[in-house]
Structure formats: C-alpha cells, structure tokens
Coordinates of C-alpha atoms in Angstrom, one line a residue:
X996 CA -75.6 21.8 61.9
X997 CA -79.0 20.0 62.4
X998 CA -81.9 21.0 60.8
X999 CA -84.8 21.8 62.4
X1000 CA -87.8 19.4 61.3
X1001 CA -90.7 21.2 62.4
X1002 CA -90.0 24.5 60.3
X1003 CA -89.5 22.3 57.2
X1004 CA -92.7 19.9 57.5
X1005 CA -95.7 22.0 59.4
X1006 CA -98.1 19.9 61.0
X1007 CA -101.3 19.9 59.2
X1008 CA -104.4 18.9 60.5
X1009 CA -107.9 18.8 58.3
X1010 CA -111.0 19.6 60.7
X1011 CA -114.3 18.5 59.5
X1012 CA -117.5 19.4 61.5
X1013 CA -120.2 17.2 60.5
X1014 CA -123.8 16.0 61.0
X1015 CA -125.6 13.1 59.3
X1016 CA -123.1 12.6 56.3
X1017 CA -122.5 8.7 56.7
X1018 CA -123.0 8.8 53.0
X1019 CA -120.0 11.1 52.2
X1020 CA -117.9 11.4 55.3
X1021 CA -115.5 8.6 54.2
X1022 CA -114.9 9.8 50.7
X1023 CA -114.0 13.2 51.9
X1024 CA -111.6 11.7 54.8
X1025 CA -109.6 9.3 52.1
X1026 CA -109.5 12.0 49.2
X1027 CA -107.7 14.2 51.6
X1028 CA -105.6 11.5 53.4
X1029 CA -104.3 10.8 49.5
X1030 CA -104.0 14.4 49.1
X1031 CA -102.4 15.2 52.1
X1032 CA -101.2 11.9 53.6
X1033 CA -99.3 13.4 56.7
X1034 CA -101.8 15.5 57.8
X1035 CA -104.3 14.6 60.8
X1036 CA -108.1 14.6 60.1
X1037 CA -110.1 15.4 62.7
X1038 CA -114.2 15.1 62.5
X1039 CA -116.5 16.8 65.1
X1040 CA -119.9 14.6 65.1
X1041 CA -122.6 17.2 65.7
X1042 CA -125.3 15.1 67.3
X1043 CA -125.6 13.0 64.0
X1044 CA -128.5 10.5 63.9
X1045 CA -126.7 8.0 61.4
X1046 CA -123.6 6.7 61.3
X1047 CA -121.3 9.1 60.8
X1048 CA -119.0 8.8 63.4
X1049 CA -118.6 5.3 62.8
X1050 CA -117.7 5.9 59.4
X1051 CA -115.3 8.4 60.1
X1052 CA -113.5 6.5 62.6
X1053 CA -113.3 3.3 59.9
X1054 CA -111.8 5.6 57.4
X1055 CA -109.3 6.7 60.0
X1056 CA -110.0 10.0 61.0
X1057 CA -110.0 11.0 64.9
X1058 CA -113.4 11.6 65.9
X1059 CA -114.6 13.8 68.8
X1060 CA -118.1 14.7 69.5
X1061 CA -119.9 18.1 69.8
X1062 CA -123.6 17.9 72.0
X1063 CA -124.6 21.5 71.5
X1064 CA -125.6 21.7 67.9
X1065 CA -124.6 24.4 65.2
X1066 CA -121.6 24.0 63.3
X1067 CA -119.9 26.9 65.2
X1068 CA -120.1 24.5 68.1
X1069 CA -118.7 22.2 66.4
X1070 CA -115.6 24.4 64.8
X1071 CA -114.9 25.5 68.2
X1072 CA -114.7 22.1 69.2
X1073 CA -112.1 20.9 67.0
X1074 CA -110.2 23.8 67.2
X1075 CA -109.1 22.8 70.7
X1076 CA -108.7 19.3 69.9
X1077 CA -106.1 19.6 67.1
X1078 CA -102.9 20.9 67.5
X1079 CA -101.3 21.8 64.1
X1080 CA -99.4 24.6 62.2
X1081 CA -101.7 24.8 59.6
X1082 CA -105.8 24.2 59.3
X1083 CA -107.5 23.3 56.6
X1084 CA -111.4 23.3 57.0
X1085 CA -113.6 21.5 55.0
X1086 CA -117.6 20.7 55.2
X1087 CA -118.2 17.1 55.2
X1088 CA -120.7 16.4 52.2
X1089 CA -118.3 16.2 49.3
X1090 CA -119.1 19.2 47.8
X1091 CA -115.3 21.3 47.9
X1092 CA -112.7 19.8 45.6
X1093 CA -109.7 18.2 47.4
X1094 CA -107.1 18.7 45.0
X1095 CA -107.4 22.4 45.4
X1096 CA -106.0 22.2 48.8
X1097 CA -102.3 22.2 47.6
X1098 CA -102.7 25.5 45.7
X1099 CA -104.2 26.8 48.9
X1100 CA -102.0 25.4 51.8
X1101 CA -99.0 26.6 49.1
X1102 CA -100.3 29.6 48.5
X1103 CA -100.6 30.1 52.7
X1104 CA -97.0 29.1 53.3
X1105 CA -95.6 31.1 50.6
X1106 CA -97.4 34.7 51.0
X1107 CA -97.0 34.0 54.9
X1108 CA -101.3 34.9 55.0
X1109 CA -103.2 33.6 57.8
X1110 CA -106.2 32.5 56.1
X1111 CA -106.7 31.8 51.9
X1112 CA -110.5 31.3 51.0
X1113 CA -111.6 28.6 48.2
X1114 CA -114.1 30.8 46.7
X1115 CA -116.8 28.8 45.5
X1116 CA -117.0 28.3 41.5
X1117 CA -119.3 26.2 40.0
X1118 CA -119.3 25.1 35.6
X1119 CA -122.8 26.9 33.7
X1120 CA -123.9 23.2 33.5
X1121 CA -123.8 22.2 37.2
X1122 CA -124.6 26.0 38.0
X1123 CA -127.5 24.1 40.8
X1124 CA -124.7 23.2 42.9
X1125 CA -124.6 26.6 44.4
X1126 CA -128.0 27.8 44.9
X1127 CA -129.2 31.1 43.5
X1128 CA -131.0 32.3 46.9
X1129 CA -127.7 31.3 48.6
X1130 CA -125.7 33.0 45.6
X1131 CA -127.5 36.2 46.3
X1132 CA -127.1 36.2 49.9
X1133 CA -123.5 35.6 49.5
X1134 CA -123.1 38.6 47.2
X1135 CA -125.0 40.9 49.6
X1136 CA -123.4 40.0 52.5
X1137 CA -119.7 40.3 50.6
X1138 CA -120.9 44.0 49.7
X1139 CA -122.0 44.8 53.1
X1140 CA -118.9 43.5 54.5
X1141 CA -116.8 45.7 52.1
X1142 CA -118.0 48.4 52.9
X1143 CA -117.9 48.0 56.7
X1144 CA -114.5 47.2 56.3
X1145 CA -113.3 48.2 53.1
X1146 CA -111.9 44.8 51.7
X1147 CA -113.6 43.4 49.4
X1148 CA -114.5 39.4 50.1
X1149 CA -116.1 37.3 46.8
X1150 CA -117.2 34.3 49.0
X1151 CA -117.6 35.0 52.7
X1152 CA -119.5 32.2 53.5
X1153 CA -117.4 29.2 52.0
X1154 CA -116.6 26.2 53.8
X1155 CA -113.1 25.5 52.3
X1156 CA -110.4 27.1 53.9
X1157 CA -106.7 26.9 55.1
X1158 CA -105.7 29.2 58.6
X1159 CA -102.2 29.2 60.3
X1160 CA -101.5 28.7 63.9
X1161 CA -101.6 32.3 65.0
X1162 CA -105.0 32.9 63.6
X1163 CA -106.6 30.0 65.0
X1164 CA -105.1 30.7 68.6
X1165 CA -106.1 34.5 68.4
X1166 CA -109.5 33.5 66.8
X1167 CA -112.5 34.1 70.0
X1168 CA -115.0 31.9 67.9
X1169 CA -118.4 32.9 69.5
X1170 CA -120.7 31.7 66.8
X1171 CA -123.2 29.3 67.0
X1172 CA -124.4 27.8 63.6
X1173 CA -123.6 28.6 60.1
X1174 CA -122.5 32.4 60.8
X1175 CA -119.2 31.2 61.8
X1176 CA -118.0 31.6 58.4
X1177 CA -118.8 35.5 58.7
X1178 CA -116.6 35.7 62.0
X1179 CA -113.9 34.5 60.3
X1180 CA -113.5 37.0 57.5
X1181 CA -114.7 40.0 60.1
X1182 CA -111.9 38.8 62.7
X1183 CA -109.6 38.6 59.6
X1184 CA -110.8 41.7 58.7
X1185 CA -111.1 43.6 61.6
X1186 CA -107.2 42.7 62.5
X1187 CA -105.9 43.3 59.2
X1188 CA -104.7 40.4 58.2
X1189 CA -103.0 38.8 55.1
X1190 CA -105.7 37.4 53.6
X1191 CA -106.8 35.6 49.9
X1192 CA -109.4 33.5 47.8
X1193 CA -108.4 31.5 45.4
X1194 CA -110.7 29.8 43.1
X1195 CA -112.0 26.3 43.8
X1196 CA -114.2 23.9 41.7
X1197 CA -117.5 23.1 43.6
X1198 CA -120.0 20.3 43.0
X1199 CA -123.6 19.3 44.2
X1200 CA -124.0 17.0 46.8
X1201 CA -124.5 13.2 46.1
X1202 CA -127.4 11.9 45.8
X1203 CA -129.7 10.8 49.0
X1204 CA -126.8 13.6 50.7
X1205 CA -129.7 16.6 52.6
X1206 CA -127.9 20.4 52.8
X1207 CA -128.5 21.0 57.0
X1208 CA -129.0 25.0 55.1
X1209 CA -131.7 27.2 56.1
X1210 CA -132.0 30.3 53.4
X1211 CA -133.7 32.5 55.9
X1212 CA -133.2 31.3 59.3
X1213 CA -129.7 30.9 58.8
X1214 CA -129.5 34.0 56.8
X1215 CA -131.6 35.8 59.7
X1216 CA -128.8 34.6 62.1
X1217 CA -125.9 35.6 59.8
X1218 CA -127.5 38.9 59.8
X1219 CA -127.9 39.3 63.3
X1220 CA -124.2 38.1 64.0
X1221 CA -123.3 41.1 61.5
X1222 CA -124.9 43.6 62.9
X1223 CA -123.3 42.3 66.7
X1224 CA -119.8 42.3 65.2
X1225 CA -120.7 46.0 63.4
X1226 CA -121.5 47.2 66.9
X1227 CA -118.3 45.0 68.4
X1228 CA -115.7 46.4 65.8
X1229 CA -117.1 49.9 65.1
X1230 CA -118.8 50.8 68.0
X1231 CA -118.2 54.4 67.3
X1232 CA -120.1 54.4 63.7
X1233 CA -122.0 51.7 64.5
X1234 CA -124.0 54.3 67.0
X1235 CA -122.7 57.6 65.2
X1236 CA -125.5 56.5 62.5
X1237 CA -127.9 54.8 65.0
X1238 CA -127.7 58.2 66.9
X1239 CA -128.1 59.8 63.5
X1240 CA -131.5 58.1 62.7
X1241 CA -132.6 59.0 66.0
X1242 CA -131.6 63.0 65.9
X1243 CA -133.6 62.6 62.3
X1244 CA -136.7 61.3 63.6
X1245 CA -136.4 63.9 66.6
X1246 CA -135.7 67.0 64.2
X1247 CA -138.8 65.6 61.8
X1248 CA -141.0 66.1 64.9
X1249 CA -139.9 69.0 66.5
X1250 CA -139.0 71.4 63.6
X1251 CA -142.5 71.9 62.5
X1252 CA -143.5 72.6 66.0
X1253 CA -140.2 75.4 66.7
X1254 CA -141.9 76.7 63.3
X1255 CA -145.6 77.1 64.7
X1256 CA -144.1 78.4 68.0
X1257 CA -142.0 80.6 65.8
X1258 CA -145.5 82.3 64.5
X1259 CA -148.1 82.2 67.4
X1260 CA -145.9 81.8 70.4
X1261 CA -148.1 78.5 71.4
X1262 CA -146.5 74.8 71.4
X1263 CA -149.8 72.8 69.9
X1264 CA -148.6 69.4 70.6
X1265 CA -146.8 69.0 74.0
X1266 CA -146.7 65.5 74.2
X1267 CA -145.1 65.4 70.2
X1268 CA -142.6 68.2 71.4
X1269 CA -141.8 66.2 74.6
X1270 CA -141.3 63.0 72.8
X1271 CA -138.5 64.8 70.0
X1272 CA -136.8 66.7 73.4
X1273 CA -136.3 62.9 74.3
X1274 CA -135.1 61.8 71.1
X1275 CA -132.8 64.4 70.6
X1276 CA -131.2 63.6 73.9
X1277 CA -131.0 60.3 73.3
X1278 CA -129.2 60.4 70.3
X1279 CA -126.5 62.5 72.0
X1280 CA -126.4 59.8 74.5
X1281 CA -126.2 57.3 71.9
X1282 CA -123.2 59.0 69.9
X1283 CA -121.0 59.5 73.8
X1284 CA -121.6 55.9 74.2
X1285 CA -120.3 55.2 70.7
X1286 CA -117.3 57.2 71.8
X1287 CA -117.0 55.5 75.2
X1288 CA -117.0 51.7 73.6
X1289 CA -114.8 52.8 70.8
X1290 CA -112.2 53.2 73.6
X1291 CA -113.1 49.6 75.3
X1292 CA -113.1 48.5 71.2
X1293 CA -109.6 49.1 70.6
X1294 CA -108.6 47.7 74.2
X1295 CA -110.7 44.2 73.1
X1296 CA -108.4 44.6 69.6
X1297 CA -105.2 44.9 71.2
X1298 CA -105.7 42.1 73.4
X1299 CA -106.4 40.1 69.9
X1300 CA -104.0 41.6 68.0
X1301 CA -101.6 40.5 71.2
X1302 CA -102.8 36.9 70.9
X1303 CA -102.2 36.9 67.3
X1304 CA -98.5 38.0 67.8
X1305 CA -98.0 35.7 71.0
X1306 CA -99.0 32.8 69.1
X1307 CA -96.8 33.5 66.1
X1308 CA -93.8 33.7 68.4
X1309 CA -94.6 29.9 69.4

C-alpha cells in the first residue's frame, strides 16, 4: 500500500504583501524559510519606491508585483499566484514573531479550522509597539463585530494569520487597503466557520522602518467596509433598524400634528405633515427591501458556502 504524500506533507506557502520594507523584507523571508523551510514565500511588491523587490528576490522568495495600491490589492494578488494547502500571512516589517507560526499552522491542522488569528500581544515595557489609538480602534471594532455576529474576535485587524485551502478558494476578497483584515473575520464569520486566535508576541518596527497606517483614514475606510458588509450579510436588520430610525423621525413629526388636528380639526403645518407621510412610507419601503435582499443574501451565502465545500473536496 502506498502512501499518499500530499495528505501527509500540505504544501505551505507564506504570502507577504509589501511596500517600501527593503530594510526588513529579508529578515522576515529567512526567519520563516528557517522556520518553515519547505514552505514557498511569496511577496507581492505594492508599488514600492526602494528596493524591496530586489531584496526579496535575493533572499529567495518569489516575487510578483501588485500596480493598484492598497494591501487588499495586494492579498488578492498573491492569493492567485500561490497554490498551497495552507496560508500563512504575514506583514513584511518584522513586527509578528515567526516562531509562533508552528503553534498556529499546528493548531490549524489539528482542530481542522480554516483560519487561526495571532492576536497581537505586546510585554508593559515595549507596550509602544502597538499603538493606543490603533489599540482602541481594534477593541471597538472587535465589539461591533461581536455583536453583529455574535462571536467574539480579540484582534480583528492582525496581520499574522494561517487559512486552509477551502477558505482561501471560497474567500471573494473585495477590499482595497487595510480593511481587508475585517473581511476576513466577517467572511469567517458570516459562514460559520472554525475559527481561533492564539496569542503571539509582537514587537515595534526597526528603526528607519515607517508604518504605511493611517489612524483615521484607514479607520474611516474600515468603517465604511463594515457598514457595506452589515448591509451585505444582514440586509434584513441592516434596514429593519435603518427603517426604524426613519419611522422615528416620521412619528416625532407627525404625532404632535395628529394631536393638534385631534383638538381643532386644522393640520397647522402641511408641509411638516407631508414630509412625516413621506417618511413613514419610506421606512416601510425600506424594511420590504430589507426582506427582499435578505432573500438575494442567503442565495449570495449558499453560493460561498458551496465554494467553501467544493474546494475542500479538492
């Protein structure tokens, strides 16, 4: 009886987008060819201005290039170039500790999950590494999330993590920039999948190394992306409440003027008593639409949840 090779040894590919880390690039691509020497690296230059490309092809990785900037561009991008059983994305700028990758790529294989999280922890003395604004936002974000969906995520927006096959092939990826990493834990989210964080050391960059982070432009975008996949998941209570708020304002304009009709028979303000008649049938509108994309909703999620299946089967 042979054995079959593949099952025993899954292909592993790391996947690093990057953009102007020509000063880090190369450590990150050796300490995880040491720590996983089998695997494939893959870096997507993101229209760097230095040398980063250069670098990563000297250290050995394979090296494709992404025009249209944002790092979602660039995930996307390496996500069709590499073929592998399992994923393992990292940033590019030194910051997530290689060694944890064996706990996570273990814990993947093991648990049979289709994506394990490094959640982000940093010692009280290096506590800078992690930026509070960024902290904050990451916490608010998780809590949003949570309830949307109603699992809780510690670290939505890390960079470190480990995916199987059948997520990445049933993964739409329609990010841009930096809100990629919320698309990942709503699509994981949204299909119910098996899912984990586990904890992972993380340092500051090196010196002379510049964070491509915006706190509120990129926070702005994350937000927006939210709200899009809120309307794309839940369409139903996405406009039950935004059909809510609008029956609110209506009601908060027209019961006053029912009341003085009530007593004198006369409508004082016709224009204020056309505008909540409007309102109030807009919000019924917006609630049948609700209903109506609810129905296209779970079509769009059985399509994903039938590329999720199809690519475990391969």
């Amino acid at each position: 009886m042979t054995t079959d090779v593949s099952q025993a040894t899954p292909r592993i590919a790391v996947i690093i987008p990057c953009k102007n880390e020509a000063l880090t690039i190369a450590k990150v691509i050796t300490d995880f060819h040491h720590e996983l020497p089998d695997a494939k690296i893959w870096v997507c230059d993101n229209r760097s201005t230095d040398e980063t490309a250069a670098t990563a092809r000297a250290a050995g990785a394979l090296v494709v290039e992404e025009d249209r900037p944002g790092k979602g561009h660039a995930v996307r991008r390496l996500f069709a170039a590499a073929n592998a059983d399992i994923y393992v994305l990292v940033d590019g700028d030194a910051t997530y500790d290689p060694k944890s990758i064996h706990r996570m790529v273990d814990c993947l294989e093991s648990d049979r999950l289709d994506m394990v999280v490094g959640r982000r922890i940093t010692p009280p003395a290096k506590d800078s590494a992690y930026r509070r604004g960024h902290r904050m936002g990451n916490r608010s974000f998780a809590t949003v999330i949570s309830k949307l969906f109603g699992y809780r995520l510690e670290d939505v927006f890390s960079g470190y993590r480990v995916f199987s096959r059948r997520f990445i092939r049933s993964f739409p990826a329609l990010s841009i920039g930096f809100e990629i990493e919320t698309e990942f834990s709503v699509h994981a989210l949204d299909l119910a999948l098996p899912i984990r964080e586990i904890d992972c050391p993380y340092a500051a960059r090196p010196e002379g190394s510049v964070s491509k982070l915006s706190t509120y432009g990129d926070g702005t975008r994350i937000a927006l992306m939210l709200i899009y996949l809120f309307e794309q998941v839940r369409p139903a209570l996405f406009f039950g409440l935004l059909g809510g708020v609008i029956a609110v304002v209506s009601l908060a304009l027209g019961i006053p003027l029912v009341i003085e009709f009530m007593h004198t028979g006369l409508v004082p303000l016709l224009p204020t008593a056309v505008l909540a008649s409007a309102l109030m049938l807009l919000a019924v509108l917006t609630g049948v639409c609700g209903i109506i994309l609810d129905s296209v909703g779970r079509g769009r999620k059985e399509a994903k949840r039938l590329a999720y299946l199809a690519a475990a089967s391969e």
